[in-house]
């Protein structure tokens, strides 16, 4: 990997430098009003997503490290791919809002990373990031500009897209040798605590994620309030069902780390709409139910019947709640007329946006998976999966100290018995 990865990474960065030099300029009319939102979203991308995936006992370096690599490369590539759709006089003008949107584009690749976690090489992840963010930018333009659908928190365009893109990739990259669980595909007490840190960062900052690009202050407030209560309700329901589905009535750390966040995903599409806090609580509760049942029943079924090896369970945290978010958008726009910046949202366009997003994600993920299977990209053998030492310098584990008997005490005890 020494030359292959280094040459690819440097080549891609050189290409980005050239493209930035040609196309990217400051937006001189920009303000700093959105900077607090940007900070929150940025922390979610680098800390929240990174630590959420550290649950694997021997894959913590890769979870946080490759997450950082994907995010740092993806936000640059996302700036270009999204900017090409909104060029003015041949230039891409960047400001705080475009930085937030670049982070959003990166989130899709990080969600897909969760589906293939432990089974891909850094080279493969760079290729996946390029392709996925490119396809994401096209789909986002289709949803928001062509279909003119609302999706302020990205339930469809970010979460559902990233999840089903990743699931299609992991299906194509299916490893028969991992059908019976790999010995490293499990957590430890301390790795689960680190993953919980990621959960807490995501949970706390999710209201900013869903409200950051809302068009007006009142709509930002709606999004913050709705996300706040949806997450709270989802968390209570997740704890309740986690105990209920366990035969011994105990809580599952996997469910608490992931399903508690489903409320933030599900309320995203209609977060800025006037849905009433009551509806937000209901959406969060349903999302918690769907996510817990998905982890408990659906994930094993997908692995055994459809050969979909979803390492982090992104289908249950991002896929199913993302679909729920899309459906709530259809229902809300059918019940109540919603207009933003002169655009009238209709249930038909919301349904078209949800359907096209899932279709494009599955097709794009399948294509990407076949590209990642090319032999020269280098894929670790089954026995090296879920192991940092393949790609990282890993400190040697401390050896347990041998306990030697105290000769003086033994001799004294012998004499005392004489």
Tab-separated table of C-alpha atoms in Angstrom:
chain	number	residue	atom	x	y	z
A	1	UNK	CA	0.000	0.000	0.000
A	2	UNK	CA	2.987	2.274	0.557
A	3	UNK	CA	3.198	3.724	-2.968
A	4	UNK	CA	-0.321	2.989	-4.195
A	5	UNK	CA	-2.114	4.979	-1.491
A	6	UNK	CA	0.422	7.799	-1.282
A	7	UNK	CA	0.470	8.381	-5.044
A	8	UNK	CA	-3.333	8.318	-5.276
A	9	UNK	CA	-3.844	10.658	-2.298
A	10	UNK	CA	-1.259	13.163	-3.509
A	11	UNK	CA	-2.555	13.028	-7.090
A	12	UNK	CA	-6.108	13.718	-5.944
A	13	UNK	CA	-4.981	16.621	-3.775
A	14	UNK	CA	-3.019	18.119	-6.662
A	15	UNK	CA	-6.142	17.885	-8.851
A	16	UNK	CA	-8.168	19.635	-6.142
A	17	UNK	CA	-5.522	22.374	-5.792
A	18	UNK	CA	-5.656	23.019	-9.541
A	19	UNK	CA	-9.476	23.080	-9.619
A	20	UNK	CA	-9.615	25.395	-6.594
A	21	UNK	CA	-7.150	27.710	-8.298
A	22	UNK	CA	-9.297	27.870	-11.428
A	23	UNK	CA	-12.836	27.953	-10.034
A	24	UNK	CA	-13.065	28.820	-6.318
A	25	UNK	CA	-13.377	32.356	-4.941
A	26	UNK	CA	-14.626	34.008	-1.759
A	27	UNK	CA	-18.237	35.086	-1.511
A	28	UNK	CA	-17.684	38.719	-0.541
A	29	UNK	CA	-21.303	39.192	0.570
A	30	UNK	CA	-21.187	36.373	3.130
A	31	UNK	CA	-21.778	36.850	6.864
A	32	UNK	CA	-20.746	34.885	9.949
A	33	UNK	CA	-24.303	34.250	11.201
A	34	UNK	CA	-24.100	30.556	10.310
A	35	UNK	CA	-20.673	29.950	11.839
A	36	UNK	CA	-22.031	28.459	15.128
A	37	UNK	CA	-24.083	25.996	13.065
A	38	UNK	CA	-21.015	25.163	10.987
A	39	UNK	CA	-18.983	24.455	14.123
A	40	UNK	CA	-21.628	22.016	15.385
A	41	UNK	CA	-21.904	20.204	12.064
A	42	UNK	CA	-18.110	20.053	11.733
A	43	UNK	CA	-17.793	18.443	15.173
A	44	UNK	CA	-20.451	15.887	14.201
A	45	UNK	CA	-18.545	14.951	11.061
A	46	UNK	CA	-15.081	14.583	12.576
A	47	UNK	CA	-15.801	13.582	16.185
A	48	UNK	CA	-19.341	12.196	16.173
A	49	UNK	CA	-19.128	9.900	13.167
A	50	UNK	CA	-15.515	9.005	13.894
A	51	UNK	CA	-15.992	7.850	17.471
A	52	UNK	CA	-19.358	6.218	16.788
A	53	UNK	CA	-17.501	3.633	14.701
A	54	UNK	CA	-14.825	2.813	17.303
A	55	UNK	CA	-16.877	-0.039	18.782
A	56	UNK	CA	-14.785	-2.715	17.031
A	57	UNK	CA	-12.138	-3.901	19.472
A	58	UNK	CA	-9.188	-3.803	17.046
A	59	UNK	CA	-10.317	-1.181	14.540
A	60	UNK	CA	-10.334	2.068	16.514
A	61	UNK	CA	-7.417	3.678	14.655
A	62	UNK	CA	-9.101	3.084	11.306
A	63	UNK	CA	-12.527	4.163	12.532
A	64	UNK	CA	-11.319	7.583	13.674
A	65	UNK	CA	-8.374	7.935	11.287
A	66	UNK	CA	-9.979	6.910	7.989
A	67	UNK	CA	-13.068	8.905	9.028
A	68	UNK	CA	-10.810	11.956	9.241
A	69	UNK	CA	-9.230	11.162	5.858
A	70	UNK	CA	-12.621	10.767	4.159
A	71	UNK	CA	-13.954	13.947	5.746
A	72	UNK	CA	-10.898	16.078	4.908
A	73	UNK	CA	-10.826	14.914	1.289
A	74	UNK	CA	-14.606	14.792	0.919
A	75	UNK	CA	-15.286	18.351	2.038
A	76	UNK	CA	-12.901	19.655	-0.651
A	77	UNK	CA	-14.381	17.426	-3.337
A	78	UNK	CA	-17.916	18.244	-2.154
A	79	UNK	CA	-17.222	21.980	-2.432
A	80	UNK	CA	-16.347	21.452	-6.087
A	81	UNK	CA	-19.102	18.991	-7.003
A	82	UNK	CA	-21.867	21.046	-5.390
A	83	UNK	CA	-20.322	24.293	-6.550
A	84	UNK	CA	-20.359	23.268	-10.212
A	85	UNK	CA	-24.176	23.246	-10.029
A	86	UNK	CA	-24.290	26.811	-8.644
A	87	UNK	CA	-21.552	28.635	-10.528
A	88	UNK	CA	-21.788	32.372	-11.124
A	89	UNK	CA	-19.781	33.851	-13.985
A	90	UNK	CA	-17.759	30.659	-14.161
A	91	UNK	CA	-16.738	30.738	-10.495
A	92	UNK	CA	-17.666	28.816	-7.355
A	93	UNK	CA	-18.205	31.269	-4.488
A	94	UNK	CA	-17.570	29.792	-1.052
A	95	UNK	CA	-18.938	30.972	2.280
A	96	UNK	CA	-20.046	29.440	5.571
A	97	UNK	CA	-23.170	27.922	4.018
A	98	UNK	CA	-21.183	26.238	1.251
A	99	UNK	CA	-18.844	24.835	3.928
A	100	UNK	CA	-21.848	23.384	5.771
A	101	UNK	CA	-23.113	21.837	2.538
A	102	UNK	CA	-19.645	20.414	1.860
A	103	UNK	CA	-19.747	18.755	5.281
A	104	UNK	CA	-23.195	17.383	4.426
A	105	UNK	CA	-21.826	15.807	1.243
A	106	UNK	CA	-19.052	14.233	3.295
A	107	UNK	CA	-21.624	12.741	5.681
A	108	UNK	CA	-22.966	10.508	2.900
A	109	UNK	CA	-19.549	8.910	2.386
A	110	UNK	CA	-19.094	8.459	6.141
A	111	UNK	CA	-22.470	6.715	6.409
A	112	UNK	CA	-21.467	4.353	3.598
A	113	UNK	CA	-18.121	3.839	5.345
A	114	UNK	CA	-20.098	2.423	8.266
A	115	UNK	CA	-21.614	-0.260	6.045
A	116	UNK	CA	-18.224	-1.494	4.799
A	117	UNK	CA	-16.271	-0.764	7.993
A	118	UNK	CA	-13.375	-3.155	8.491
A	119	UNK	CA	-13.600	-4.702	5.019
A	120	UNK	CA	-12.069	-2.087	2.721
A	121	UNK	CA	-8.663	-0.501	2.207
A	122	UNK	CA	-7.833	3.234	2.430
A	123	UNK	CA	-7.374	3.287	-1.345
A	124	UNK	CA	-10.853	1.872	-1.844
A	125	UNK	CA	-12.325	4.446	0.538
A	126	UNK	CA	-10.794	7.337	-1.399
A	127	UNK	CA	-12.301	5.991	-4.623
A	128	UNK	CA	-15.671	5.487	-2.903
A	129	UNK	CA	-15.592	9.072	-1.593
A	130	UNK	CA	-14.924	10.514	-5.059
A	131	UNK	CA	-17.715	8.557	-6.715
A	132	UNK	CA	-20.303	8.867	-3.961
A	133	UNK	CA	-19.971	12.605	-3.443
A	134	UNK	CA	-20.143	13.161	-7.209
A	135	UNK	CA	-23.353	11.133	-7.469
A	136	UNK	CA	-24.717	12.733	-4.280
A	137	UNK	CA	-24.280	16.240	-5.716
A	138	UNK	CA	-26.218	15.236	-8.827
A	139	UNK	CA	-29.017	13.671	-6.807
A	140	UNK	CA	-29.201	16.655	-4.449
A	141	UNK	CA	-29.575	18.999	-7.410
A	142	UNK	CA	-32.308	16.751	-8.823
A	143	UNK	CA	-34.227	16.729	-5.517
A	144	UNK	CA	-33.913	20.372	-4.495
A	145	UNK	CA	-33.831	22.183	-7.832
A	146	UNK	CA	-35.523	19.985	-10.442
A	147	UNK	CA	-38.169	18.302	-8.279
A	148	UNK	CA	-38.208	21.232	-5.812
A	149	UNK	CA	-38.757	19.006	-2.790
A	150	UNK	CA	-37.939	19.976	0.788
A	151	UNK	CA	-35.341	18.046	2.774
A	152	UNK	CA	-33.711	20.556	5.107
A	153	UNK	CA	-32.189	17.918	7.413
A	154	UNK	CA	-31.237	15.502	4.650
A	155	UNK	CA	-33.360	12.512	5.707
A	156	UNK	CA	-33.559	11.486	2.063
A	157	UNK	CA	-30.608	13.117	0.299
A	158	UNK	CA	-28.009	12.441	3.024
A	159	UNK	CA	-29.119	9.611	5.311
A	160	UNK	CA	-31.173	7.359	3.038
A	161	UNK	CA	-28.795	8.024	0.142
A	162	UNK	CA	-25.663	7.240	2.165
A	163	UNK	CA	-27.192	4.126	3.713
A	164	UNK	CA	-28.467	2.500	0.519
A	165	UNK	CA	-25.355	3.493	-1.404
A	166	UNK	CA	-23.271	1.748	1.256
A	167	UNK	CA	-25.542	-1.299	1.360
A	168	UNK	CA	-25.241	-1.703	-2.424
A	169	UNK	CA	-21.446	-1.465	-2.145
A	170	UNK	CA	-21.240	-4.037	0.641
A	171	UNK	CA	-23.533	-6.379	-1.306
A	172	UNK	CA	-21.219	-6.282	-4.327
A	173	UNK	CA	-18.169	-6.674	-2.067
A	174	UNK	CA	-19.750	-9.627	-0.262
A	175	UNK	CA	-17.215	-11.866	1.472
A	176	UNK	CA	-18.378	-15.485	1.903
A	177	UNK	CA	-15.534	-16.025	4.356
A	178	UNK	CA	-17.145	-13.573	6.768
A	179	UNK	CA	-20.538	-15.287	6.748
A	180	UNK	CA	-19.621	-16.778	10.100
A	181	UNK	CA	-18.701	-13.828	12.299
A	182	UNK	CA	-15.038	-12.779	12.260
A	183	UNK	CA	-13.263	-13.025	15.603
A	184	UNK	CA	-12.448	-9.293	15.562
A	185	UNK	CA	-15.985	-8.220	14.631
A	186	UNK	CA	-16.977	-7.550	18.212
A	187	UNK	CA	-16.607	-4.884	20.851
A	188	UNK	CA	-15.024	-4.625	24.280
A	189	UNK	CA	-16.123	-2.668	27.321
A	190	UNK	CA	-13.767	0.223	26.558
A	191	UNK	CA	-14.398	0.302	22.800
A	192	UNK	CA	-18.136	0.630	23.481
A	193	UNK	CA	-17.488	3.556	25.821
A	194	UNK	CA	-15.508	5.331	23.072
A	195	UNK	CA	-18.353	4.688	20.620
A	196	UNK	CA	-20.794	6.163	23.114
A	197	UNK	CA	-18.768	9.387	23.054
A	198	UNK	CA	-19.545	9.633	19.339
A	199	UNK	CA	-23.228	9.019	20.044
A	200	UNK	CA	-23.370	11.829	22.601
A	201	UNK	CA	-21.680	14.344	20.289
A	202	UNK	CA	-24.089	13.478	17.470
A	203	UNK	CA	-27.109	13.545	19.786
A	204	UNK	CA	-26.234	16.951	21.240
A	205	UNK	CA	-25.475	18.676	17.944
A	206	UNK	CA	-28.160	17.099	15.741
A	207	UNK	CA	-30.544	20.091	16.098
A	208	UNK	CA	-27.858	22.224	14.406
A	209	UNK	CA	-27.467	19.648	11.633
A	210	UNK	CA	-31.186	19.761	10.820
A	211	UNK	CA	-31.530	23.553	11.066
A	212	UNK	CA	-28.265	24.858	9.613
A	213	UNK	CA	-29.464	25.606	6.067
A	214	UNK	CA	-33.091	26.532	6.828
A	215	UNK	CA	-34.001	29.612	4.819
A	216	UNK	CA	-35.167	31.917	7.652
A	217	UNK	CA	-34.667	32.292	11.406
A	218	UNK	CA	-38.212	31.155	12.224
A	219	UNK	CA	-37.706	27.972	10.212
A	220	UNK	CA	-34.359	27.359	11.906
A	221	UNK	CA	-36.117	27.653	15.252
A	222	UNK	CA	-38.776	25.152	14.140
A	223	UNK	CA	-36.074	22.707	13.063
A	224	UNK	CA	-34.179	23.028	16.337
A	225	UNK	CA	-37.288	22.517	18.472
A	226	UNK	CA	-38.626	19.612	16.412
A	227	UNK	CA	-35.265	17.811	16.371
A	228	UNK	CA	-34.757	18.399	20.095
A	229	UNK	CA	-38.021	16.693	21.044
A	230	UNK	CA	-37.786	13.983	18.391
A	231	UNK	CA	-34.392	12.893	19.723
A	232	UNK	CA	-35.625	12.910	23.317
A	233	UNK	CA	-38.669	10.754	22.544
A	234	UNK	CA	-36.585	8.394	20.413
A	235	UNK	CA	-34.107	7.884	23.248
A	236	UNK	CA	-36.759	6.940	25.809
A	237	UNK	CA	-38.422	4.511	23.387
A	238	UNK	CA	-35.036	2.985	22.477
A	239	UNK	CA	-34.185	2.285	26.118
A	240	UNK	CA	-37.619	0.760	26.678
A	241	UNK	CA	-37.478	-1.513	23.630
A	242	UNK	CA	-33.833	-2.414	24.204
A	243	UNK	CA	-34.805	-3.965	27.511
A	244	UNK	CA	-37.982	-5.467	26.063
A	245	UNK	CA	-36.362	-7.377	23.184
A	246	UNK	CA	-33.630	-8.820	25.407
A	247	UNK	CA	-34.584	-12.119	27.045
A	248	UNK	CA	-32.919	-11.045	30.286
A	249	UNK	CA	-34.360	-7.536	30.152
A	250	UNK	CA	-30.949	-5.865	29.829
A	251	UNK	CA	-29.956	-2.842	27.766
A	252	UNK	CA	-27.936	-3.364	24.575
A	253	UNK	CA	-25.092	-0.899	24.021
A	254	UNK	CA	-25.424	-1.368	20.249
A	255	UNK	CA	-28.988	-0.093	20.382
A	256	UNK	CA	-28.231	2.763	22.752
A	257	UNK	CA	-25.291	3.905	20.608
A	258	UNK	CA	-27.298	3.948	17.383
A	259	UNK	CA	-31.072	3.763	17.673
A	260	UNK	CA	-31.191	6.771	20.034
A	261	UNK	CA	-30.099	8.908	17.053
A	262	UNK	CA	-32.814	7.698	14.670
A	263	UNK	CA	-35.187	10.469	15.780
A	264	UNK	CA	-32.811	13.102	14.423
A	265	UNK	CA	-32.654	11.311	11.074
A	266	UNK	CA	-36.406	10.764	10.732
A	267	UNK	CA	-37.482	14.318	11.525
A	268	UNK	CA	-34.978	15.854	9.104
A	269	UNK	CA	-37.151	16.233	6.005
A	270	UNK	CA	-39.941	18.130	7.739
A	271	UNK	CA	-37.884	19.626	10.598
A	272	UNK	CA	-38.387	23.242	9.485
A	273	UNK	CA	-42.080	22.791	8.683
A	274	UNK	CA	-44.859	23.708	11.113
A	275	UNK	CA	-45.585	20.145	12.192
A	276	UNK	CA	-46.119	20.937	15.927
A	277	UNK	CA	-43.910	19.482	18.696
A	278	UNK	CA	-46.510	16.729	19.180
A	279	UNK	CA	-45.770	15.405	15.692
A	280	UNK	CA	-42.017	15.637	16.318
A	281	UNK	CA	-42.359	13.486	19.446
A	282	UNK	CA	-44.429	10.950	17.492
A	283	UNK	CA	-41.889	10.826	14.650
A	284	UNK	CA	-39.053	10.277	17.112
A	285	UNK	CA	-40.933	7.497	18.895
A	286	UNK	CA	-41.705	5.673	15.640
A	287	UNK	CA	-38.091	6.075	14.516
A	288	UNK	CA	-36.875	4.492	17.753
A	289	UNK	CA	-39.205	1.531	17.294
A	290	UNK	CA	-38.171	0.996	13.668
A	291	UNK	CA	-34.467	1.266	14.433
A	292	UNK	CA	-34.490	-1.121	17.419
A	293	UNK	CA	-36.549	-3.736	15.573
A	294	UNK	CA	-34.290	-3.333	12.551
A	295	UNK	CA	-31.153	-4.038	14.566
A	296	UNK	CA	-32.751	-6.961	16.393
A	297	UNK	CA	-34.541	-8.717	13.523
A	298	UNK	CA	-33.686	-7.228	10.115
A	299	UNK	CA	-29.873	-7.021	10.232
A	300	UNK	CA	-29.391	-10.783	10.830
A	301	UNK	CA	-31.926	-11.476	8.083
A	302	UNK	CA	-30.145	-9.255	5.548
A	303	UNK	CA	-26.837	-10.942	6.357
A	304	UNK	CA	-28.124	-14.519	6.105
A	305	UNK	CA	-30.595	-14.202	3.221
A	306	UNK	CA	-29.375	-11.302	1.060
A	307	UNK	CA	-25.621	-11.434	1.771
A	308	UNK	CA	-25.604	-7.815	2.978
A	309	UNK	CA	-22.898	-7.530	5.655
A	310	UNK	CA	-23.750	-4.187	7.273
A	311	UNK	CA	-20.998	-3.701	9.877
A	312	UNK	CA	-22.451	-0.674	11.694
A	313	UNK	CA	-26.099	-1.294	10.911
A	314	UNK	CA	-26.460	1.891	8.851
A	315	UNK	CA	-29.696	0.502	7.413
A	316	UNK	CA	-31.318	0.808	10.832
A	317	UNK	CA	-29.854	4.169	11.843
A	318	UNK	CA	-29.880	5.991	8.496
A	319	UNK	CA	-31.765	3.922	5.905
A	320	UNK	CA	-35.088	3.064	7.519
A	321	UNK	CA	-35.375	6.333	9.509
A	322	UNK	CA	-34.438	8.200	6.315
A	323	UNK	CA	-37.321	6.535	4.496
A	324	UNK	CA	-39.583	7.395	7.445
A	325	UNK	CA	-38.450	10.999	7.111
A	326	UNK	CA	-39.292	10.960	3.402
A	327	UNK	CA	-42.752	9.538	4.132
A	328	UNK	CA	-43.437	12.161	6.799
A	329	UNK	CA	-42.526	14.823	4.244
A	330	UNK	CA	-45.117	13.380	1.862
A	331	UNK	CA	-47.788	13.302	4.585
A	332	UNK	CA	-47.076	16.803	5.918
A	333	UNK	CA	-47.133	18.457	2.472
A	334	UNK	CA	-50.379	16.600	1.664
A	335	UNK	CA	-52.074	17.796	4.859
A	336	UNK	CA	-50.840	21.372	4.962
A	337	UNK	CA	-49.710	23.789	2.264
A	338	UNK	CA	-46.037	24.631	2.683
A	339	UNK	CA	-44.239	27.339	0.716
A	340	UNK	CA	-40.567	28.308	0.978
A	341	UNK	CA	-39.041	31.131	-1.075
A	342	UNK	CA	-41.889	30.961	-3.573
A	343	UNK	CA	-41.701	27.173	-3.977
A	344	UNK	CA	-44.875	25.215	-3.243
A	345	UNK	CA	-44.037	21.770	-1.882
A	346	UNK	CA	-46.289	18.951	-3.087
A	347	UNK	CA	-46.627	15.343	-1.895
A	348	UNK	CA	-46.038	14.107	-5.435
A	349	UNK	CA	-42.662	15.784	-5.698
A	350	UNK	CA	-41.724	14.603	-2.197
A	351	UNK	CA	-42.535	11.019	-3.210
A	352	UNK	CA	-40.564	11.405	-6.438
A	353	UNK	CA	-37.604	12.749	-4.468
A	354	UNK	CA	-37.646	9.780	-2.075
A	355	UNK	CA	-37.970	7.207	-4.869
A	356	UNK	CA	-35.303	8.744	-7.083
A	357	UNK	CA	-32.881	9.107	-4.175
A	358	UNK	CA	-33.094	5.429	-3.223
A	359	UNK	CA	-32.884	4.295	-6.857
A	360	UNK	CA	-29.850	6.485	-7.624
A	361	UNK	CA	-28.156	5.405	-4.380
A	362	UNK	CA	-28.613	1.702	-5.127
A	363	UNK	CA	-27.470	2.040	-8.735
A	364	UNK	CA	-24.526	4.268	-7.826
A	365	UNK	CA	-23.513	1.993	-4.967
A	366	UNK	CA	-23.625	-1.108	-7.164
A	367	UNK	CA	-21.475	0.600	-9.809
A	368	UNK	CA	-19.023	1.803	-7.172
A	369	UNK	CA	-18.847	-1.670	-5.624
A	370	UNK	CA	-17.843	-3.225	-8.936
A	371	UNK	CA	-15.146	-0.565	-9.404
A	372	UNK	CA	-13.811	-1.220	-5.886
A	373	UNK	CA	-13.536	-4.934	-6.716
A	374	UNK	CA	-10.857	-4.233	-9.336
A	375	UNK	CA	-7.806	-6.276	-8.222
A	376	UNK	CA	-5.234	-3.480	-8.491
A	377	UNK	CA	-7.036	-1.410	-5.822
A	378	UNK	CA	-5.991	-3.927	-3.193
A	379	UNK	CA	-8.428	-5.516	-0.778
A	380	UNK	CA	-7.385	-7.110	2.494
A	381	UNK	CA	-7.944	-10.894	2.763
A	382	UNK	CA	-10.733	-12.082	5.035
A	383	UNK	CA	-8.423	-12.978	7.896
A	384	UNK	CA	-7.071	-9.395	8.003
A	385	UNK	CA	-10.465	-7.697	8.207
A	386	UNK	CA	-11.378	-5.579	11.239
A	387	UNK	CA	-7.696	-5.272	12.200
A	388	UNK	CA	-5.820	-1.962	12.448
A	389	UNK	CA	-2.401	-3.591	12.212
A	390	UNK	CA	-2.858	-4.193	8.474
A	391	UNK	CA	-2.706	-0.458	7.681
A	392	UNK	CA	-1.473	1.188	10.907
A	393	UNK	CA	1.540	1.142	13.190
A	394	UNK	CA	-0.057	-0.346	16.281
A	395	UNK	CA	1.669	-0.288	19.697
A	396	UNK	CA	2.354	-3.722	21.114
A	397	UNK	CA	-0.159	-4.703	23.719
A	398	UNK	CA	1.222	-4.735	27.221
A	399	UNK	CA	2.174	-8.200	28.260
A	400	UNK	CA	0.828	-9.344	31.615
A	401	UNK	CA	3.502	-9.282	34.270
A	402	UNK	CA	4.468	-12.651	35.603
A	403	UNK	CA	3.900	-12.989	39.318
A	404	UNK	CA	6.900	-14.589	40.989
A	405	UNK	CA	6.546	-16.021	44.467
A	406	UNK	CA	8.415	-14.175	47.200
A	407	UNK	CA	11.240	-16.589	48.138
A	408	UNK	CA	11.760	-15.027	51.552
A	409	UNK	CA	8.110	-15.440	52.479
A	410	UNK	CA	8.021	-18.986	51.167
A	411	UNK	CA	11.163	-19.891	53.149
A	412	UNK	CA	9.813	-18.273	56.298
A	413	UNK	CA	6.501	-20.091	55.918
A	414	UNK	CA	8.383	-23.372	55.448
A	415	UNK	CA	10.416	-22.789	58.621
A	416	UNK	CA	7.302	-21.933	60.583
A	417	UNK	CA	5.817	-25.303	59.791
A	418	UNK	CA	8.854	-27.198	60.932
